[in-house]
PDB file of C-alpha atoms in Angstrom:
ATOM      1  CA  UNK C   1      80.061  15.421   1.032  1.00 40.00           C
ATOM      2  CA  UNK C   2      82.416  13.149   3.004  1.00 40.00           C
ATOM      3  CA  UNK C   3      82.618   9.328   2.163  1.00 38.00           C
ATOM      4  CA  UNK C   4      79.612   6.880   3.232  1.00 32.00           C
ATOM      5  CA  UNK C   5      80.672   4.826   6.567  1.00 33.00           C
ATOM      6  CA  UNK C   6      77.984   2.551   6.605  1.00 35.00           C
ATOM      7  CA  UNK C   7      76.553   1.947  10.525  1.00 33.00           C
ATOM      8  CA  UNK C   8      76.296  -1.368  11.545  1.00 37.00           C
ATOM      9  CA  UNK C   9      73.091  -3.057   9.682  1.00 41.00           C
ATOM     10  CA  UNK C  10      73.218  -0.395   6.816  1.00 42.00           C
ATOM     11  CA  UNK C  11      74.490  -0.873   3.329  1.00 42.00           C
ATOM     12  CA  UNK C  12      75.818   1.507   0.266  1.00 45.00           C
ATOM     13  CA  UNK C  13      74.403   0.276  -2.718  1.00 45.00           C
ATOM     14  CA  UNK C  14      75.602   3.132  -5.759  1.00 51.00           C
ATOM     15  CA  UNK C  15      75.847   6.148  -3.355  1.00 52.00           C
ATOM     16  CA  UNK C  16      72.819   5.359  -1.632  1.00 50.00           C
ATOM     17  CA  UNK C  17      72.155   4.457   2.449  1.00 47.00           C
ATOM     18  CA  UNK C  18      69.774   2.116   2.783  1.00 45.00           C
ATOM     19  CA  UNK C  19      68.930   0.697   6.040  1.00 43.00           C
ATOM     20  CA  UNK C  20      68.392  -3.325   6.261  1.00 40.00           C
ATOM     21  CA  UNK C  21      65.704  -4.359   9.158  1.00 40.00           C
ATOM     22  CA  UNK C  22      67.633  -6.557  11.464  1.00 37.00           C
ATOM     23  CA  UNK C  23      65.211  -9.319  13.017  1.00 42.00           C
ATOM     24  CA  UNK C  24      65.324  -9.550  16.080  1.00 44.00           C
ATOM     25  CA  UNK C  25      64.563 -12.779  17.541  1.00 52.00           C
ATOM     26  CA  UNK C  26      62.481 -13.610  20.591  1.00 68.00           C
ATOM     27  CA  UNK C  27      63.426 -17.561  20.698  1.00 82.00           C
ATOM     28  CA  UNK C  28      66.555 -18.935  20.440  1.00 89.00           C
ATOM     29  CA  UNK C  29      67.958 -22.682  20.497  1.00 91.00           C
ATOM     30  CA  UNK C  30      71.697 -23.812  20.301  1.00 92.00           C
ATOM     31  CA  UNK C  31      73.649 -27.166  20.513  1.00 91.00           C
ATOM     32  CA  UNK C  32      75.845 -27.249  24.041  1.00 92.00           C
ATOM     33  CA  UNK C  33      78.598 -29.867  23.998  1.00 90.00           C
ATOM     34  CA  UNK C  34      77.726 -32.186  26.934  1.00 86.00           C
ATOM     35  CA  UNK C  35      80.406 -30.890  29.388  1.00 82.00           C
ATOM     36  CA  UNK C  36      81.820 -27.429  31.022  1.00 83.00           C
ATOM     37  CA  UNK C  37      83.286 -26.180  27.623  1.00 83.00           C
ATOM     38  CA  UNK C  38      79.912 -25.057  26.123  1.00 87.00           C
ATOM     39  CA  UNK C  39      78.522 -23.372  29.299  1.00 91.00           C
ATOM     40  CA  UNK C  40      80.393 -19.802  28.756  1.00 91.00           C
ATOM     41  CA  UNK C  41      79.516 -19.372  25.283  1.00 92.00           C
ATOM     42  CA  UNK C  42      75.149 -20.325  25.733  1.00 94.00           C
ATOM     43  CA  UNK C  43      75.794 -17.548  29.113  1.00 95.00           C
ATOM     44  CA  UNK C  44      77.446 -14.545  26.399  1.00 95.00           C
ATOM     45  CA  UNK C  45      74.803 -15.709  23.411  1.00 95.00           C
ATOM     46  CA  UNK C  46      71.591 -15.083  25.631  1.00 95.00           C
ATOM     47  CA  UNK C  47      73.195 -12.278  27.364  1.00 96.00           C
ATOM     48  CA  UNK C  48      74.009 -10.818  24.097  1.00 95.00           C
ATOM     49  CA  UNK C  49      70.226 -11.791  22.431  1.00 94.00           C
ATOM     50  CA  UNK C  50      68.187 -10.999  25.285  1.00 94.00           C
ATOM     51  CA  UNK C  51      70.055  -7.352  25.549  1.00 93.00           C
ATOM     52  CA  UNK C  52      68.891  -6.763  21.765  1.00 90.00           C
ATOM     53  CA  UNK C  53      65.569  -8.091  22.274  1.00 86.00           C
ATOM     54  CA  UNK C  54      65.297  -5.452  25.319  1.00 88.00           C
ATOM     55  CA  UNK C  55      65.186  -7.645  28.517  1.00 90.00           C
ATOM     56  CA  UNK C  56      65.611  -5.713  31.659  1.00 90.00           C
ATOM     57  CA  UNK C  57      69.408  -6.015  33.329  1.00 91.00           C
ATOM     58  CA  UNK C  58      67.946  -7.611  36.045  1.00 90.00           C
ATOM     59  CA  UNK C  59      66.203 -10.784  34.180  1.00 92.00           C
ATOM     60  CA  UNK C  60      68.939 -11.473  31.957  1.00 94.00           C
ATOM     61  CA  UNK C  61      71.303 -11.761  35.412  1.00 93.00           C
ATOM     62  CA  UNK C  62      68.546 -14.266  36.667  1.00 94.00           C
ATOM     63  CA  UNK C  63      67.911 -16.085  33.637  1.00 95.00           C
ATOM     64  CA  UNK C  64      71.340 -16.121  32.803  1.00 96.00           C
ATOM     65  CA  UNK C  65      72.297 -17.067  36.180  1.00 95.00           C
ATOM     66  CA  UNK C  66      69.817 -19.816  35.915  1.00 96.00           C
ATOM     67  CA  UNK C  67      71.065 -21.255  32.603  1.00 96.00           C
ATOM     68  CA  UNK C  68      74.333 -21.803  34.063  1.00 95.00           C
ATOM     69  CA  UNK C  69      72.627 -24.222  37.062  1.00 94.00           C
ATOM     70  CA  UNK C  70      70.370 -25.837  34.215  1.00 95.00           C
ATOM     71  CA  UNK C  71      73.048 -26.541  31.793  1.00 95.00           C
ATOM     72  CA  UNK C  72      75.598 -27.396  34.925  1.00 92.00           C
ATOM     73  CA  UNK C  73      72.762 -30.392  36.551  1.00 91.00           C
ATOM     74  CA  UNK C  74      72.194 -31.232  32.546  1.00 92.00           C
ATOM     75  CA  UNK C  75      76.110 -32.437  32.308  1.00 89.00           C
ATOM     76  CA  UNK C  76      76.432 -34.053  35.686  1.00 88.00           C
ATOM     77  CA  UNK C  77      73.142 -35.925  36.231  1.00 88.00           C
ATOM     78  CA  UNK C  78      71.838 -36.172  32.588  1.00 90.00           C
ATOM     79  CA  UNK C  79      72.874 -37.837  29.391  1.00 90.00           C
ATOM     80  CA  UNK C  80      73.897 -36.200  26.201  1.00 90.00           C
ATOM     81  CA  UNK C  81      71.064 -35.784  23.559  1.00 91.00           C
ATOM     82  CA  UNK C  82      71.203 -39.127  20.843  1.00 83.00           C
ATOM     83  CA  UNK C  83      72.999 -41.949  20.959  1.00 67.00           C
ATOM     84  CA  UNK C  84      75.714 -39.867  22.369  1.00 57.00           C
ATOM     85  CA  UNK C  85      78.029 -41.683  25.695  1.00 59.00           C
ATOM     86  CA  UNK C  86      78.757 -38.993  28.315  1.00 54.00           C
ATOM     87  CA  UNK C  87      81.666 -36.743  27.340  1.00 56.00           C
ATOM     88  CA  UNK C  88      80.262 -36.918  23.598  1.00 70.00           C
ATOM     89  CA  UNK C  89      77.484 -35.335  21.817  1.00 84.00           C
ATOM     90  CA  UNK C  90      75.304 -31.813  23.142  1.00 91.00           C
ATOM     91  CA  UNK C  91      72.881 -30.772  25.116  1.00 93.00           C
ATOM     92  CA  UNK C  92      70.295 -28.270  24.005  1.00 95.00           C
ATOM     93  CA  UNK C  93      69.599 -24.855  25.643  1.00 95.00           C
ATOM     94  CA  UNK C  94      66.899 -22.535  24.627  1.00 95.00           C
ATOM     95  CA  UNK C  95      65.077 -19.439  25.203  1.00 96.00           C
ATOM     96  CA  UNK C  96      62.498 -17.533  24.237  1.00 94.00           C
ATOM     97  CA  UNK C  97      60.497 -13.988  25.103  1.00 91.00           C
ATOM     98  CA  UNK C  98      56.651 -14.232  24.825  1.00 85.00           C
ATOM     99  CA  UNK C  99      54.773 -10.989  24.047  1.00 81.00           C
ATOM    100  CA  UNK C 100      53.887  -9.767  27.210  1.00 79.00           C
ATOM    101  CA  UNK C 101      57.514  -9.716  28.138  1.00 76.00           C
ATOM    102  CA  UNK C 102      58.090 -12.686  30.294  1.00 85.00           C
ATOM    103  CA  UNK C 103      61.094 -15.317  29.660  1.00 93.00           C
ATOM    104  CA  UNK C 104      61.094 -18.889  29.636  1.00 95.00           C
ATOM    105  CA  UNK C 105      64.383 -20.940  29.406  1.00 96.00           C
ATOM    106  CA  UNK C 106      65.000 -24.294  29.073  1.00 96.00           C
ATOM    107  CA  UNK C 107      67.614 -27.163  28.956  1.00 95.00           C
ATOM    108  CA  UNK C 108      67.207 -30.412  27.361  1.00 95.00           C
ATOM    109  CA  UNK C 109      69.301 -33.884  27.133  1.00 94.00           C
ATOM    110  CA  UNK C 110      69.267 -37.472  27.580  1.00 92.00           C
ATOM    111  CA  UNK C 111      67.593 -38.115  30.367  1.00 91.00           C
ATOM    112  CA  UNK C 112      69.342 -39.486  33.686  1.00 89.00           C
ATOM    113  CA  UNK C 113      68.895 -41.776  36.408  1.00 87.00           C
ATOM    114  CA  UNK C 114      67.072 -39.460  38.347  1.00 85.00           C
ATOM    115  CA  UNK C 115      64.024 -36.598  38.586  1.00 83.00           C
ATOM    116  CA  UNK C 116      65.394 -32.904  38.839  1.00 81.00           C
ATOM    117  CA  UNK C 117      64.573 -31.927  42.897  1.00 78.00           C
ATOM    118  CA  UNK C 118      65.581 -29.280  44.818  1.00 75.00           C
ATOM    119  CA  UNK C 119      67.878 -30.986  47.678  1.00 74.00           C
ATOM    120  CA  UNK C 120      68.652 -30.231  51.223  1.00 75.00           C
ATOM    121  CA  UNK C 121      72.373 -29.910  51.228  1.00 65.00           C
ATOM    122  CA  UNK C 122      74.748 -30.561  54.174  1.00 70.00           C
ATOM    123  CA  UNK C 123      76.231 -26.782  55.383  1.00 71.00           C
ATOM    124  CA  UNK C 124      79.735 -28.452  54.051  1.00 73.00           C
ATOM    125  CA  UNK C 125      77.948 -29.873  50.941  1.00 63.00           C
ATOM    126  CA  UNK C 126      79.761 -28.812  47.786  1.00 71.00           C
ATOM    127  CA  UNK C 127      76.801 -28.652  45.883  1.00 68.00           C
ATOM    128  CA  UNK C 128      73.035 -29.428  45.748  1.00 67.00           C
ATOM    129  CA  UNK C 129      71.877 -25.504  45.218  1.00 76.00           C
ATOM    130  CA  UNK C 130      70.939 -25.239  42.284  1.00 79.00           C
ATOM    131  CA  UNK C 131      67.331 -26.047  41.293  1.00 87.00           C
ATOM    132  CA  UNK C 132      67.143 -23.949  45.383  1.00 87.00           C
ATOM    133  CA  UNK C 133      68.506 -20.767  43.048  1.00 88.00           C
ATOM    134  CA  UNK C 134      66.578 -21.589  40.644  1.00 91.00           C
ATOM    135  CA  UNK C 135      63.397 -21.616  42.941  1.00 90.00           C
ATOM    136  CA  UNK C 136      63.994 -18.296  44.313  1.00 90.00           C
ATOM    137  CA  UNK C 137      64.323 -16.866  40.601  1.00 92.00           C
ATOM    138  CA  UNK C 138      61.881 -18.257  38.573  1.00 93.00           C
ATOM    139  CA  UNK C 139      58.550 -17.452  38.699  1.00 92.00           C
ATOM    140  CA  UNK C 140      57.765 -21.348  37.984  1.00 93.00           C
ATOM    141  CA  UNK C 141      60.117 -23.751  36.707  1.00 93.00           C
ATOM    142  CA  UNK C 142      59.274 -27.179  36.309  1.00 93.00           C
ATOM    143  CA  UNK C 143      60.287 -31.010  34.225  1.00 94.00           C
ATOM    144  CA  UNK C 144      58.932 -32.171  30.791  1.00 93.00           C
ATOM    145  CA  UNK C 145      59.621 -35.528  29.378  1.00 91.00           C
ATOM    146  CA  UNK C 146      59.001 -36.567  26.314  1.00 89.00           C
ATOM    147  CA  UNK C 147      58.589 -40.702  24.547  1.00 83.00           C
ATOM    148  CA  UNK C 148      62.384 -40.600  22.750  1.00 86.00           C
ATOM    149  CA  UNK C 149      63.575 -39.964  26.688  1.00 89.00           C
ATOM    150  CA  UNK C 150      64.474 -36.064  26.899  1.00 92.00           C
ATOM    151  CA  UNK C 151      64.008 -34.805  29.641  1.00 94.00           C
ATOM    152  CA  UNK C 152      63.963 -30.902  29.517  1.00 95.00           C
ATOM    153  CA  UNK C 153      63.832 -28.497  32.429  1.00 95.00           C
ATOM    154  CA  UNK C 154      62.342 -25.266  31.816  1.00 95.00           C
ATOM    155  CA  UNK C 155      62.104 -21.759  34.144  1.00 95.00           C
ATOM    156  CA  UNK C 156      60.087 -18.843  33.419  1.00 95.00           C
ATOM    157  CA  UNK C 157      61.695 -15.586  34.756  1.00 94.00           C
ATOM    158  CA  UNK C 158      59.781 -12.309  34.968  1.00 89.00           C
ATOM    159  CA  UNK C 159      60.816  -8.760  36.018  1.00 81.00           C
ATOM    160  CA  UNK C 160      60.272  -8.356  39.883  1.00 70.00           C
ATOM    161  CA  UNK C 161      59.873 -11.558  40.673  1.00 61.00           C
ATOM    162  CA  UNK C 162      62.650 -12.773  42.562  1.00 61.00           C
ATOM    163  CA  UNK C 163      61.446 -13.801  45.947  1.00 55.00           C
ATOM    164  CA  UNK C 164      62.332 -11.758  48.743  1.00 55.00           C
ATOM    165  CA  UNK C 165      63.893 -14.343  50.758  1.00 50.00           C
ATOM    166  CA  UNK C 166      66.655 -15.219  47.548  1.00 50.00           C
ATOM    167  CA  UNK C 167      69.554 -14.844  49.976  1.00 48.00           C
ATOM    168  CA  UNK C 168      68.373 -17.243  52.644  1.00 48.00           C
ATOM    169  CA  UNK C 169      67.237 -19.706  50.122  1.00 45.00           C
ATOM    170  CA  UNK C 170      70.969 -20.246  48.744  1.00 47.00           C
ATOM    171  CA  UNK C 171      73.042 -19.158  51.372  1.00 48.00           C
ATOM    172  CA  UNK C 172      74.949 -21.265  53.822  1.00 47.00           C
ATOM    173  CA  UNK C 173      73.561 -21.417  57.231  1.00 46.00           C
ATOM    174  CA  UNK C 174      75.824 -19.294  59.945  1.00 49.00           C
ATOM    175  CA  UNK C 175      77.837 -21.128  62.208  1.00 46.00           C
ATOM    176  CA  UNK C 176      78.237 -20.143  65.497  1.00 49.00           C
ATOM    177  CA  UNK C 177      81.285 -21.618  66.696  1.00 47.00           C
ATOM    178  CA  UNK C 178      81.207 -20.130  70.376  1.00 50.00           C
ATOM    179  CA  UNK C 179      78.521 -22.413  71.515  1.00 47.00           C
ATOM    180  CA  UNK C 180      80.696 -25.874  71.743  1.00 50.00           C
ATOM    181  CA  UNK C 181      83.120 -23.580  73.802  1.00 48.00           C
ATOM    182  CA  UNK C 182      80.541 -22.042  76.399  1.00 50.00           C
ATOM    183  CA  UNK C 183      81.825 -24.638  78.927  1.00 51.00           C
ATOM    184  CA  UNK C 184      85.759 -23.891  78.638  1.00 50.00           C
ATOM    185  CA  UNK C 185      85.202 -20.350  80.315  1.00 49.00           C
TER     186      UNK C 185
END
């Protein structure tokens, strides 16, 4: 017999394999610094957990796709968590898989001057699309305060769901340049 080369979540203890359970969670929460910095590393973590728990290809793009526009609105229009000024202290990001599959993720910080809304940008706008993505992905998403002043934004995100018109939710109207020309011919 060849030497023991333990797999990943097995151990040799005196010659023997034995195999240790790995939990697997279905809810996860973790401190994001209030800023860009933090965004990368909550997108790999849930990628990462939600691939272990199971989670189809196709919700994890959505729901990670959707963290990214929660955490993003959470830096610019809300407050770090605490005491915190802007620039200092986290934000908190969390997800979790109920039993029958579904996905529910959700963002949480200070609070801001202003209620989450989906806007109507300009065509040159160079933002204002996010809670529109996040509209045509989530089954539901919605805004929970609570009395200390968080405000957290949550999305559920199912398999099959996304809405058929996705594309012409969050894409920038054509422009038809011709028309203010018609007259020169």
């Amino acid at each position: 017999m060849g030497a023991f080369t333990p797999w990943r979540g097995a151990k040799e203890v005196s010659g023997v394999a034995l195999v240790v359970a790995r939990e697997v969670l279905t809810s996860s929460s973790m401190a994001v610094p209030h800023g860009p910095a933090g965004v990368g590393e909550a997108r790999r973590r849930m990628r990462d957990e939600l691939r272990i728990n199971g989670v189809s290809d196709s919700v994890i793009d959505d729901a990670v796709l959707i963290l990214s526009e929660l955490l993003s609105n959470s830096c610019r229009h809300g407050r770090p968590l605490g005491q915190a000024e802007v620039g200092d202290g986290d934000i908190r990001a969390a997800w979790r898989v109920d039993t029958a599959g579904g996905l529910t993720v959700e963002v949480t910080d200070g609070g801001g001057p202003t209620r989450p809304v989906p806007a109507t940008p300009s065509v040159t706008a160079r933002g204002g699309r996010g809670l529109n993505i996040i509209t045509a992905l989530a089954q539901d998403w919605g805004v929970r305060d609570n009395a200390s002043g968080e405000v957290t934004v949550w999305a559920d995100v199912t398999d099959g769901h996304r809405r058929d018109d996705f594309a012409q939710r969050v894409a920038v109207p054509e422009l038809d340049f011709a028309v203010p020309f018609d007259d020169l011919d």
